[in-house]
Short mmCIF file of C-alpha atoms and ligand atoms in Angstrom, two decimals:
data_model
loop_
_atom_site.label_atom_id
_atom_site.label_comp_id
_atom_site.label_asym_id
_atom_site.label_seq_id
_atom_site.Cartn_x
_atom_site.Cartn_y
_atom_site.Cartn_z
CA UNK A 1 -15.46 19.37 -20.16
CA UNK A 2 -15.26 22.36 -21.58
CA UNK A 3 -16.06 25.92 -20.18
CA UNK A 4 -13.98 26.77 -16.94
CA UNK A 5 -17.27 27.62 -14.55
CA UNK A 6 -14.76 27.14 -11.26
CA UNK A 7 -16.86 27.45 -8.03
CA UNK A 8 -19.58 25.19 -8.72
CA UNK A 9 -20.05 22.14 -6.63
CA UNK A 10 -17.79 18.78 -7.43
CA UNK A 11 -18.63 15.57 -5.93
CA UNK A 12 -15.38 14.15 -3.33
CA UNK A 13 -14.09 12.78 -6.66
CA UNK A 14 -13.84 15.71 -8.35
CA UNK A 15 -15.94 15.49 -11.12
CA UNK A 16 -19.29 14.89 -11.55
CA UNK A 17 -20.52 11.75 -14.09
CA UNK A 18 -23.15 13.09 -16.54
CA UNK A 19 -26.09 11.71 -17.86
CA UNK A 20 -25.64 8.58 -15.74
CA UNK A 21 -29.17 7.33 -15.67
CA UNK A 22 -29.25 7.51 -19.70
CA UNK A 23 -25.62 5.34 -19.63
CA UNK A 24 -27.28 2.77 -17.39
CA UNK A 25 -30.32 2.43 -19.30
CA UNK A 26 -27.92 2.44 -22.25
CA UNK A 27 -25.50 -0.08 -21.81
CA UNK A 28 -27.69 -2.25 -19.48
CA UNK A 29 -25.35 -3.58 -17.13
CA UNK A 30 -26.40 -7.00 -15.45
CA UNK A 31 -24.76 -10.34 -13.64
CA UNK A 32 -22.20 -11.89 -15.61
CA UNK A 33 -21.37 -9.15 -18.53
CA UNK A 34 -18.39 -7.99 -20.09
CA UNK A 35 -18.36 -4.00 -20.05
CA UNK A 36 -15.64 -1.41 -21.50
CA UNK A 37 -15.16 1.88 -19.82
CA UNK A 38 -12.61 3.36 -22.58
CA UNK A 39 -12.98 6.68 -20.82
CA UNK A 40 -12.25 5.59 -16.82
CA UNK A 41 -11.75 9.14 -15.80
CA UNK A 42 -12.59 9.54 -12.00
CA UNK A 43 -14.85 6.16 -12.22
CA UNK A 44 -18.35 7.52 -11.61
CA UNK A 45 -19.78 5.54 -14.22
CA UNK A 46 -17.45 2.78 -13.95
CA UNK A 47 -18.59 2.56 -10.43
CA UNK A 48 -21.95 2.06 -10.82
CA UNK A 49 -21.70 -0.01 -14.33
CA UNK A 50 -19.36 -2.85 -12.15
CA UNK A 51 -21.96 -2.84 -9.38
CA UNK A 52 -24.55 -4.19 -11.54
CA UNK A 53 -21.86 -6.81 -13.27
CA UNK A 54 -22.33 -9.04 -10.08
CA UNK A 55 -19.61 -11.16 -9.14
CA UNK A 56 -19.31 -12.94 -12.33
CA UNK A 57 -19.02 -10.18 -14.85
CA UNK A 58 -16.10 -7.84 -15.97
CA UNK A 59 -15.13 -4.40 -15.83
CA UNK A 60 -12.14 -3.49 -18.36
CA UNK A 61 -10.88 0.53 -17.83
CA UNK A 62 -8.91 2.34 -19.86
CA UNK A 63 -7.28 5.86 -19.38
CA UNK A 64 -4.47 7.87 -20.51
CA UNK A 65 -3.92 9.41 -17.50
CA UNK A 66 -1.95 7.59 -14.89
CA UNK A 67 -3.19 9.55 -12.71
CA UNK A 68 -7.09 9.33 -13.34
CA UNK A 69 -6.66 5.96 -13.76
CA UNK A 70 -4.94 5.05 -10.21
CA UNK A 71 -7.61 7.32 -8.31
CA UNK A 72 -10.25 5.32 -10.57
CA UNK A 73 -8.60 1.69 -9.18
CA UNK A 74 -9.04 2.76 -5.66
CA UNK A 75 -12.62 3.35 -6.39
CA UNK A 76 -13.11 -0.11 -7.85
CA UNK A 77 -10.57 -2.49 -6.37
CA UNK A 78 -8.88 -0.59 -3.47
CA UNK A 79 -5.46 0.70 -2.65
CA UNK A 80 -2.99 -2.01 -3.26
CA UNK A 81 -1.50 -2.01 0.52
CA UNK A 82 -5.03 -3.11 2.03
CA UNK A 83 -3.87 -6.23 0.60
CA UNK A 84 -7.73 -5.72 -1.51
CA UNK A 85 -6.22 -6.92 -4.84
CA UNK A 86 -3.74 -8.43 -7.14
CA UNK A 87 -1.67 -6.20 -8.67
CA UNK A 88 -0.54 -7.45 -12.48
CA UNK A 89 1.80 -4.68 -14.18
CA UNK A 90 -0.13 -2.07 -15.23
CA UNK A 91 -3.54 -4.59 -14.60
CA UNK A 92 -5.74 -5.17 -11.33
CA UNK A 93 -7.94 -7.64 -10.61
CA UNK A 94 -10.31 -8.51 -8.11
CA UNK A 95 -12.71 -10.89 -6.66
CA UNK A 96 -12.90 -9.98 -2.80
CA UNK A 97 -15.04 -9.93 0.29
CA UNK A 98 -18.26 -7.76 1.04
CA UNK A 99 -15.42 -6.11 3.91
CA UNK A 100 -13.43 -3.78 0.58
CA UNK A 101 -14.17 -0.26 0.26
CA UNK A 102 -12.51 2.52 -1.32
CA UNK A 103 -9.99 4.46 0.56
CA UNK A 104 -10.01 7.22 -1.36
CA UNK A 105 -13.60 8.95 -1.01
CA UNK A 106 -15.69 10.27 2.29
CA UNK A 107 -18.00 7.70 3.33
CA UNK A 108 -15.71 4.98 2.11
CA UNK A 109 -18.16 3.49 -0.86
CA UNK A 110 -18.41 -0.46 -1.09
CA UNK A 111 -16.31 -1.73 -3.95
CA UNK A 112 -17.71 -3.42 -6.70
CA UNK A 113 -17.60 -7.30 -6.43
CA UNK A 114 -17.16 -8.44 -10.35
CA UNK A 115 -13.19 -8.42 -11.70
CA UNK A 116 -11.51 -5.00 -12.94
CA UNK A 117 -8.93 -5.12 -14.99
CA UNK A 118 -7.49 -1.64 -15.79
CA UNK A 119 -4.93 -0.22 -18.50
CA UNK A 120 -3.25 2.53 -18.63
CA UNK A 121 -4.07 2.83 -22.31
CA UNK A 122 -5.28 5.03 -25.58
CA UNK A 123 -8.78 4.55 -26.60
CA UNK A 124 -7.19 3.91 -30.30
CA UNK A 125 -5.50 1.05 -28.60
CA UNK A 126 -8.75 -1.01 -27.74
CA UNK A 127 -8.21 -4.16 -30.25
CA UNK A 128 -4.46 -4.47 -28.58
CA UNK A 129 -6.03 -4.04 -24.75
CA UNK A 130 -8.95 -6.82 -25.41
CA UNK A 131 -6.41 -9.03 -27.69
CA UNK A 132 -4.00 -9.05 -24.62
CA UNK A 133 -6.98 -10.22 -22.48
CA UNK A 134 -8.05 -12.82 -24.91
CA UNK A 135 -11.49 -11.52 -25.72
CA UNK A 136 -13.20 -11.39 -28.63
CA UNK A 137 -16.30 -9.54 -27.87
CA UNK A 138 -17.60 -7.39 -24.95
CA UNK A 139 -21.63 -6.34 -24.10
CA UNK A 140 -20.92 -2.99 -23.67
CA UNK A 141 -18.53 -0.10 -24.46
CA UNK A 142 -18.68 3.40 -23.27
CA UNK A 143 -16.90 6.37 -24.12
CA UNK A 144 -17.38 9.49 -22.08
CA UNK A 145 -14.95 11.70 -24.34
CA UNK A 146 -13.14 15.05 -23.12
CA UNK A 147 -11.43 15.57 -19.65
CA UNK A 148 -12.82 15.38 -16.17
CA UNK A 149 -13.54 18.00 -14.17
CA UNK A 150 -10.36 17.68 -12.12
CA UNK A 151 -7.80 17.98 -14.97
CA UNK A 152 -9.08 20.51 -16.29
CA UNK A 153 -8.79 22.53 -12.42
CA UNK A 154 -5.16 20.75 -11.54
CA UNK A 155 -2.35 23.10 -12.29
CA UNK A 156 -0.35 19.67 -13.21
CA UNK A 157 -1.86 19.39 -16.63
CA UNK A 158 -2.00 23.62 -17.63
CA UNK A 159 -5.22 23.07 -19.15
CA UNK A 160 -6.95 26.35 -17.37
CA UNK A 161 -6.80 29.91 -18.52
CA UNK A 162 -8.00 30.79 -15.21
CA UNK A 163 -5.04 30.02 -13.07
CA UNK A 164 -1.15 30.39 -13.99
CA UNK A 165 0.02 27.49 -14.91
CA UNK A 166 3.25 25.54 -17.10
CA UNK A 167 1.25 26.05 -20.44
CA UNK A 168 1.71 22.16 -20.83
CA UNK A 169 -1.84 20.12 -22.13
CA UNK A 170 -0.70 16.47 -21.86
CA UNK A 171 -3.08 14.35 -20.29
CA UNK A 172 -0.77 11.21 -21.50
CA UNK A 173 2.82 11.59 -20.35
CA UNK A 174 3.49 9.22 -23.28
CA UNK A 175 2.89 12.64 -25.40
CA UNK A 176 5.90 14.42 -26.64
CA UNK A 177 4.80 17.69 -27.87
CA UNK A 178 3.07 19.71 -25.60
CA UNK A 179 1.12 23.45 -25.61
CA UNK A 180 3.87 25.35 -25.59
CA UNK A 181 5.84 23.63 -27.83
CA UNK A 182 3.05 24.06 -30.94
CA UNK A 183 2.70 27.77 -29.61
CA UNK A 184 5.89 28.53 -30.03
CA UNK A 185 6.74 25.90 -33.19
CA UNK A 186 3.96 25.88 -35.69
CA UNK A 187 4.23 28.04 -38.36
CA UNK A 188 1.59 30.83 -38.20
CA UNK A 189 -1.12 29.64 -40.60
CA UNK A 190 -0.97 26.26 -39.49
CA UNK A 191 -1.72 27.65 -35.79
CA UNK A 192 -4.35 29.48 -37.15
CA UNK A 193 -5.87 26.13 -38.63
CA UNK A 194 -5.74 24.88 -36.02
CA UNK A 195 -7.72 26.80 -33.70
CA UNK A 196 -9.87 27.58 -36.81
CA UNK A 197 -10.60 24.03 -37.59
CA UNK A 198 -10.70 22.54 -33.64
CA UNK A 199 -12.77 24.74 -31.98
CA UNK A 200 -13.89 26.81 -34.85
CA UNK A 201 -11.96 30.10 -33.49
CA UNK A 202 -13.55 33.02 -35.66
CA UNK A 203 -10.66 35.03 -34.59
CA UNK A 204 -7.96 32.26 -35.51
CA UNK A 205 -5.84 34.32 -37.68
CA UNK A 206 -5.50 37.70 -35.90
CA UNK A 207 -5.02 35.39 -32.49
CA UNK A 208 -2.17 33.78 -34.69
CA UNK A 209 -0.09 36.86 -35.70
CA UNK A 210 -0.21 37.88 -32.10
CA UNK A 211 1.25 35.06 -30.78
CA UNK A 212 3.78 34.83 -33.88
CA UNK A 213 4.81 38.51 -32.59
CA UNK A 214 4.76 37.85 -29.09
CA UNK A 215 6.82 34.59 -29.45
CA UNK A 216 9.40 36.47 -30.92
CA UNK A 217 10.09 38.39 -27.71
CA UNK A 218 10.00 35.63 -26.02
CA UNK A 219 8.60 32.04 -25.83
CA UNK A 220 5.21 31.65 -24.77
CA UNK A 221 5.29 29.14 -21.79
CA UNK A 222 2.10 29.89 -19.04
CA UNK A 223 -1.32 29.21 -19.53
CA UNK A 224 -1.78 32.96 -18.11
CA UNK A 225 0.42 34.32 -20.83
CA UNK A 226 -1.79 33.32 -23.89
CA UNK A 227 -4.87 33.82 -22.19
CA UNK A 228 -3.55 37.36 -21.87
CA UNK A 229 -2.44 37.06 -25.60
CA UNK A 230 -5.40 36.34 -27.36
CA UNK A 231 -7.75 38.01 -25.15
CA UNK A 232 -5.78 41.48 -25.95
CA UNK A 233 -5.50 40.08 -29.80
CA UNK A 234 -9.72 39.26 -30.34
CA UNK A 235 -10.20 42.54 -27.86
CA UNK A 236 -13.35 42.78 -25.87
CA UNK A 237 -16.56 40.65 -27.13
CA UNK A 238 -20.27 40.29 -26.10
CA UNK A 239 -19.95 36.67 -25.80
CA UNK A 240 -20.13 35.22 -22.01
CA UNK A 241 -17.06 33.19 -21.85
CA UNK A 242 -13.27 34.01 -21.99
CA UNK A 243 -11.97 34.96 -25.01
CA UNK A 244 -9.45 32.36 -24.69
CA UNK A 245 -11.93 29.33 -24.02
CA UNK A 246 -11.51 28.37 -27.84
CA UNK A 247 -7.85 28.64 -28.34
CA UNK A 248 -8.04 26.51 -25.02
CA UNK A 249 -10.06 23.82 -26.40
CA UNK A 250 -8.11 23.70 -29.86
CA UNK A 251 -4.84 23.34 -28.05
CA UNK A 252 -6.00 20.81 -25.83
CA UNK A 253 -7.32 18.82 -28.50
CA UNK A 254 -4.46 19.18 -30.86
CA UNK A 255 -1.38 18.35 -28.36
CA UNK A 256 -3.61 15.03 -27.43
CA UNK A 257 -4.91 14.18 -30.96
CA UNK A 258 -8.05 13.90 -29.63
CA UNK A 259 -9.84 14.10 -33.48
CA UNK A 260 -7.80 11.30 -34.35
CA UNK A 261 -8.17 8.98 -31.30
CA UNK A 262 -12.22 9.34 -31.42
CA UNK A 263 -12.44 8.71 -34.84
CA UNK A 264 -10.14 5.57 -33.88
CA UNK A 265 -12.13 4.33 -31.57
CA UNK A 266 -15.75 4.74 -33.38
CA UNK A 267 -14.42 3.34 -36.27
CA UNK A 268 -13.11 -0.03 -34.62
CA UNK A 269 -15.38 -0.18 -31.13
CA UNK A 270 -18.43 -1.78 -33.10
CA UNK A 271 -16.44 -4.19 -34.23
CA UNK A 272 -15.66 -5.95 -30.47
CA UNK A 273 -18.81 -5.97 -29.37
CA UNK A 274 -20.88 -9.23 -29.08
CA UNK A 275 -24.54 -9.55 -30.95
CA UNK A 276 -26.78 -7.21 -28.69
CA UNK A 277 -23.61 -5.59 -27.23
CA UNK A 278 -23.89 -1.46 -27.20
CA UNK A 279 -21.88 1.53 -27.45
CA UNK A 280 -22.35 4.70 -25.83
CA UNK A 281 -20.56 7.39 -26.83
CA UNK A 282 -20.62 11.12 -24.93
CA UNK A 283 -19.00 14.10 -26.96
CA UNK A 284 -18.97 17.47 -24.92
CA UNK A 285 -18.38 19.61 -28.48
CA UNK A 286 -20.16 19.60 -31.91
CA UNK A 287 -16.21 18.26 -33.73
CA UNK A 288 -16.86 15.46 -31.57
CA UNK A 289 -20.41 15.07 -31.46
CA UNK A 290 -20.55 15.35 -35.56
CA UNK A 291 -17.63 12.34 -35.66
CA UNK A 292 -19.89 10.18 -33.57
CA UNK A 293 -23.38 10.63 -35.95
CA UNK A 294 -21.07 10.27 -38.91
CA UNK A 295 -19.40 6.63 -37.80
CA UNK A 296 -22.75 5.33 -36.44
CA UNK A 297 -24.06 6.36 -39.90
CA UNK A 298 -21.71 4.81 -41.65
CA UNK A 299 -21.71 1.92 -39.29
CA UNK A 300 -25.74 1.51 -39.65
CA UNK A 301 -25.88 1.53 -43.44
CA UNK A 302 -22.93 -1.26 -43.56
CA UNK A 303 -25.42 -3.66 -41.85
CA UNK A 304 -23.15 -3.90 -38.53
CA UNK A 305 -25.20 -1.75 -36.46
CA UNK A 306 -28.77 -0.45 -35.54
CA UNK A 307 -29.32 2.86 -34.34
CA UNK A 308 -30.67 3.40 -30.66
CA UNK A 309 -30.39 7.29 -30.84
CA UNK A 310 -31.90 9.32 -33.55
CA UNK A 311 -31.03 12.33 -31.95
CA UNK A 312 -28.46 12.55 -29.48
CA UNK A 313 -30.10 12.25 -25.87
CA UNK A 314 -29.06 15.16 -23.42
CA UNK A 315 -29.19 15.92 -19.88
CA UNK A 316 -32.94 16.76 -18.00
CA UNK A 317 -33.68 20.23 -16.77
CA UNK A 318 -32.62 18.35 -13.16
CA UNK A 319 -29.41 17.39 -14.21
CA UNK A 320 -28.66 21.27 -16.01
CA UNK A 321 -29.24 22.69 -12.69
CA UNK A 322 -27.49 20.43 -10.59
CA UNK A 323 -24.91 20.38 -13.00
CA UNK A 324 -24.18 23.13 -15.16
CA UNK A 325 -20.86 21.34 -16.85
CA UNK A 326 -23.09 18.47 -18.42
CA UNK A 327 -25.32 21.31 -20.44
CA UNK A 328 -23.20 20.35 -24.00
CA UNK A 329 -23.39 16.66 -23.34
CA UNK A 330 -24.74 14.63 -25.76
CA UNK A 331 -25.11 10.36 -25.78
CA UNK A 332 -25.61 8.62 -28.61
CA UNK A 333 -26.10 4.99 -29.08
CA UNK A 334 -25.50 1.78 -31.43
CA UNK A 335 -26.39 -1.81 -30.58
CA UNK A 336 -24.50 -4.71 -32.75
CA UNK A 337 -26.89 -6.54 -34.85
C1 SAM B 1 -14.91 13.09 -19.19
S1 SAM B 1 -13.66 12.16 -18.39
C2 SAM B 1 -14.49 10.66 -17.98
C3 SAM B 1 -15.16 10.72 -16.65
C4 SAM B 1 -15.72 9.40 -16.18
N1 SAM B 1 -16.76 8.91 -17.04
C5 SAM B 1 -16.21 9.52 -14.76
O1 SAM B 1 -17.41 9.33 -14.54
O2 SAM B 1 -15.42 9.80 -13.85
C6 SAM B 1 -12.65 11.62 -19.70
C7 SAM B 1 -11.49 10.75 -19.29
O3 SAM B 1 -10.99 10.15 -20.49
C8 SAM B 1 -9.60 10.17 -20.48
N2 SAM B 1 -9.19 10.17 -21.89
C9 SAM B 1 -9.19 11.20 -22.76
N3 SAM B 1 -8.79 10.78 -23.97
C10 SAM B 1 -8.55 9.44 -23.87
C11 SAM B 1 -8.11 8.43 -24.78
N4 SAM B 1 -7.82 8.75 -26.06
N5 SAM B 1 -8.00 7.17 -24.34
C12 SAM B 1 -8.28 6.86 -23.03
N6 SAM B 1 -8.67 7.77 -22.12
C13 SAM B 1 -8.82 9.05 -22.54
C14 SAM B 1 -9.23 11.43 -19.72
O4 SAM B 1 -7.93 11.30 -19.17
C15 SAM B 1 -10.32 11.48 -18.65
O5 SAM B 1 -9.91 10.79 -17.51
#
């Protein structure tokens, strides 16, 4: 997610699933599959992908965020003290009655009947997640990459110019370094290459020397702060968004590696999946979205894969108007051969 467009509707999860209709048809859940969310977020696909599994297939979740990831096992195996599940470390599963349903939402949805087993884990870390599990392959992997709608608009993670916040960026508390700490560390060209080279800031080296000479006063530590920084450094624009959305995005995807983890994860995904398995992969931004068509190239020509997507699929005119933040998504799609 990507644009702050606060004051549009959310679903009681707080965020809304995109192009869930394509991921369906995608991944083609059924009875008895093995499926990978690697991107659990608030569970709106996961949701509907383990409701299709049956009661003899699996749902395996990953997220960085702990706290994603607990509101995403309330969704899909309940809150621990209904007695709904088994807790195992940092792993649930669950095989229970028609009687479970989550806690957490308005209108208390059914949960899914097939087991769950979540991690709090990276993306990168797939092969050590299904190794610990004993699997070999999975039918299915999806990757819905970015944040969710409700990190970006929680104060917790400072990922919003539009509120003040700790100017903070880690969706992982595993992370050590976070927003403030490259704003007010990184030596002025390599900030600028950064927010050249992430969200392809045209501005990247004037909003550099600003922050250089405002850091010097004193350190840069709220999210309100820079906004006000490189909005005064780029100066007013004709562009519709904030002047800050880009250094924003750049951050965000620097202090969580985010280049690094994708290109993890589409390089090594194809590679668990059993014969006929598929991975879908949703990118929000065109660093991401270019990763994606350049690994499923790669991947194609090797032999390992066949390509379902020529061109990435997108959201309806339906889906645009019911939800604006899922305008940039994009799905593409690779089935193991
Ligand atoms: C766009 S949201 C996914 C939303 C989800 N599909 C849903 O319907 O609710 C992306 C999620 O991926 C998580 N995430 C981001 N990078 C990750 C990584 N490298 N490994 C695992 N999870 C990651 C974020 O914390 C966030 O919860």
């Amino acid at each position: 997610m990507h644009s702050e467009d606060a004051g549009m509707e959310l679903p009681a999860s707080g965020h809304d699933p995109v192009l869930m209709n394509e991921v369906l048809e995608a991944l083609a859940p059924a009875e008895g599959k093995t499926i990978v969310d690697c991107t659990l977020g608030r569970a709106g696909h996961a949701v509907e992908i383990a409701r299709r599994l049956g009661r003899t297939g699996r749902l395996i979740g990953l997220d960085v965020d702990p706290r994603n990831l607990e509101f995403a096992r309330e969704r899909l195996v309940g809150k621990p003290e209904t007695g709904n599940k088994k807790p195992e470390g940092d792993q649930f599963k669950d095989k229970e009655t028609d009687k479970n349903v989550c806690p957490t939402l308005e209108g208390k949805e059914m949960l899914p009947q097939c087991e769950v087993r979540l991690f709090h884990a990276n993306f990168a870390e797939l092969g050590d997640v299904l190794g610990e599990l004993g699997i070999s392959g999975v039918d299915g992997v999806l990757a819905d990459l970015g944040i969710s709608t409700n990190q970006l608009f929680d104060p917790h993670y400072g990922l919003s110019f539009g509120r003040d916040a700790p100017l903070d960026m880690r969706i992982d508390s595993r992370i050590r370094r976070s927003a403030a700490d490259l704003v007010n560390s990184l030596p002025e060209e390599e900030l600028a290459n950064v927010l050249y080279q992430l969200a392809q800031e045209r501005y990247s080296r004037r909003i550099a020397r600003k922050i250089a000479e405002e850091r010097r006063i004193s350190p840069i530590t709220t999210t309100e702060r820079l906004a006000e920084i490189v909005r005064s450094a780029i100066g007013h624009t004709k562009e519709k968004i904030d002047q800050a959305t880009r250094t924003f995005l750049a951050l965000r995807m620097a202090v969580n590696q985010e280049m690094e983890n994708t290109e993890a994860l589409l390089k090594n995904a194809p590679r668990f999946l059993n014969k006929g398995g598929r991975f879908a992969v949703i990118s929000f931004q065109s660093m991401e979205d270019r990763l994606a068509k350049q690994a499923f190239r790669v991947a194609e020509q090797t032999g390992a894969v066949r390509l379902l997507t020529k061109r990435p699929v997108g959201p309806g005119d339906e889906e645009v108007l019911r939800n604006p933040r899922s305008r940039s998504a994009k799905l593409r799609v690779v089935e193991k051969v």
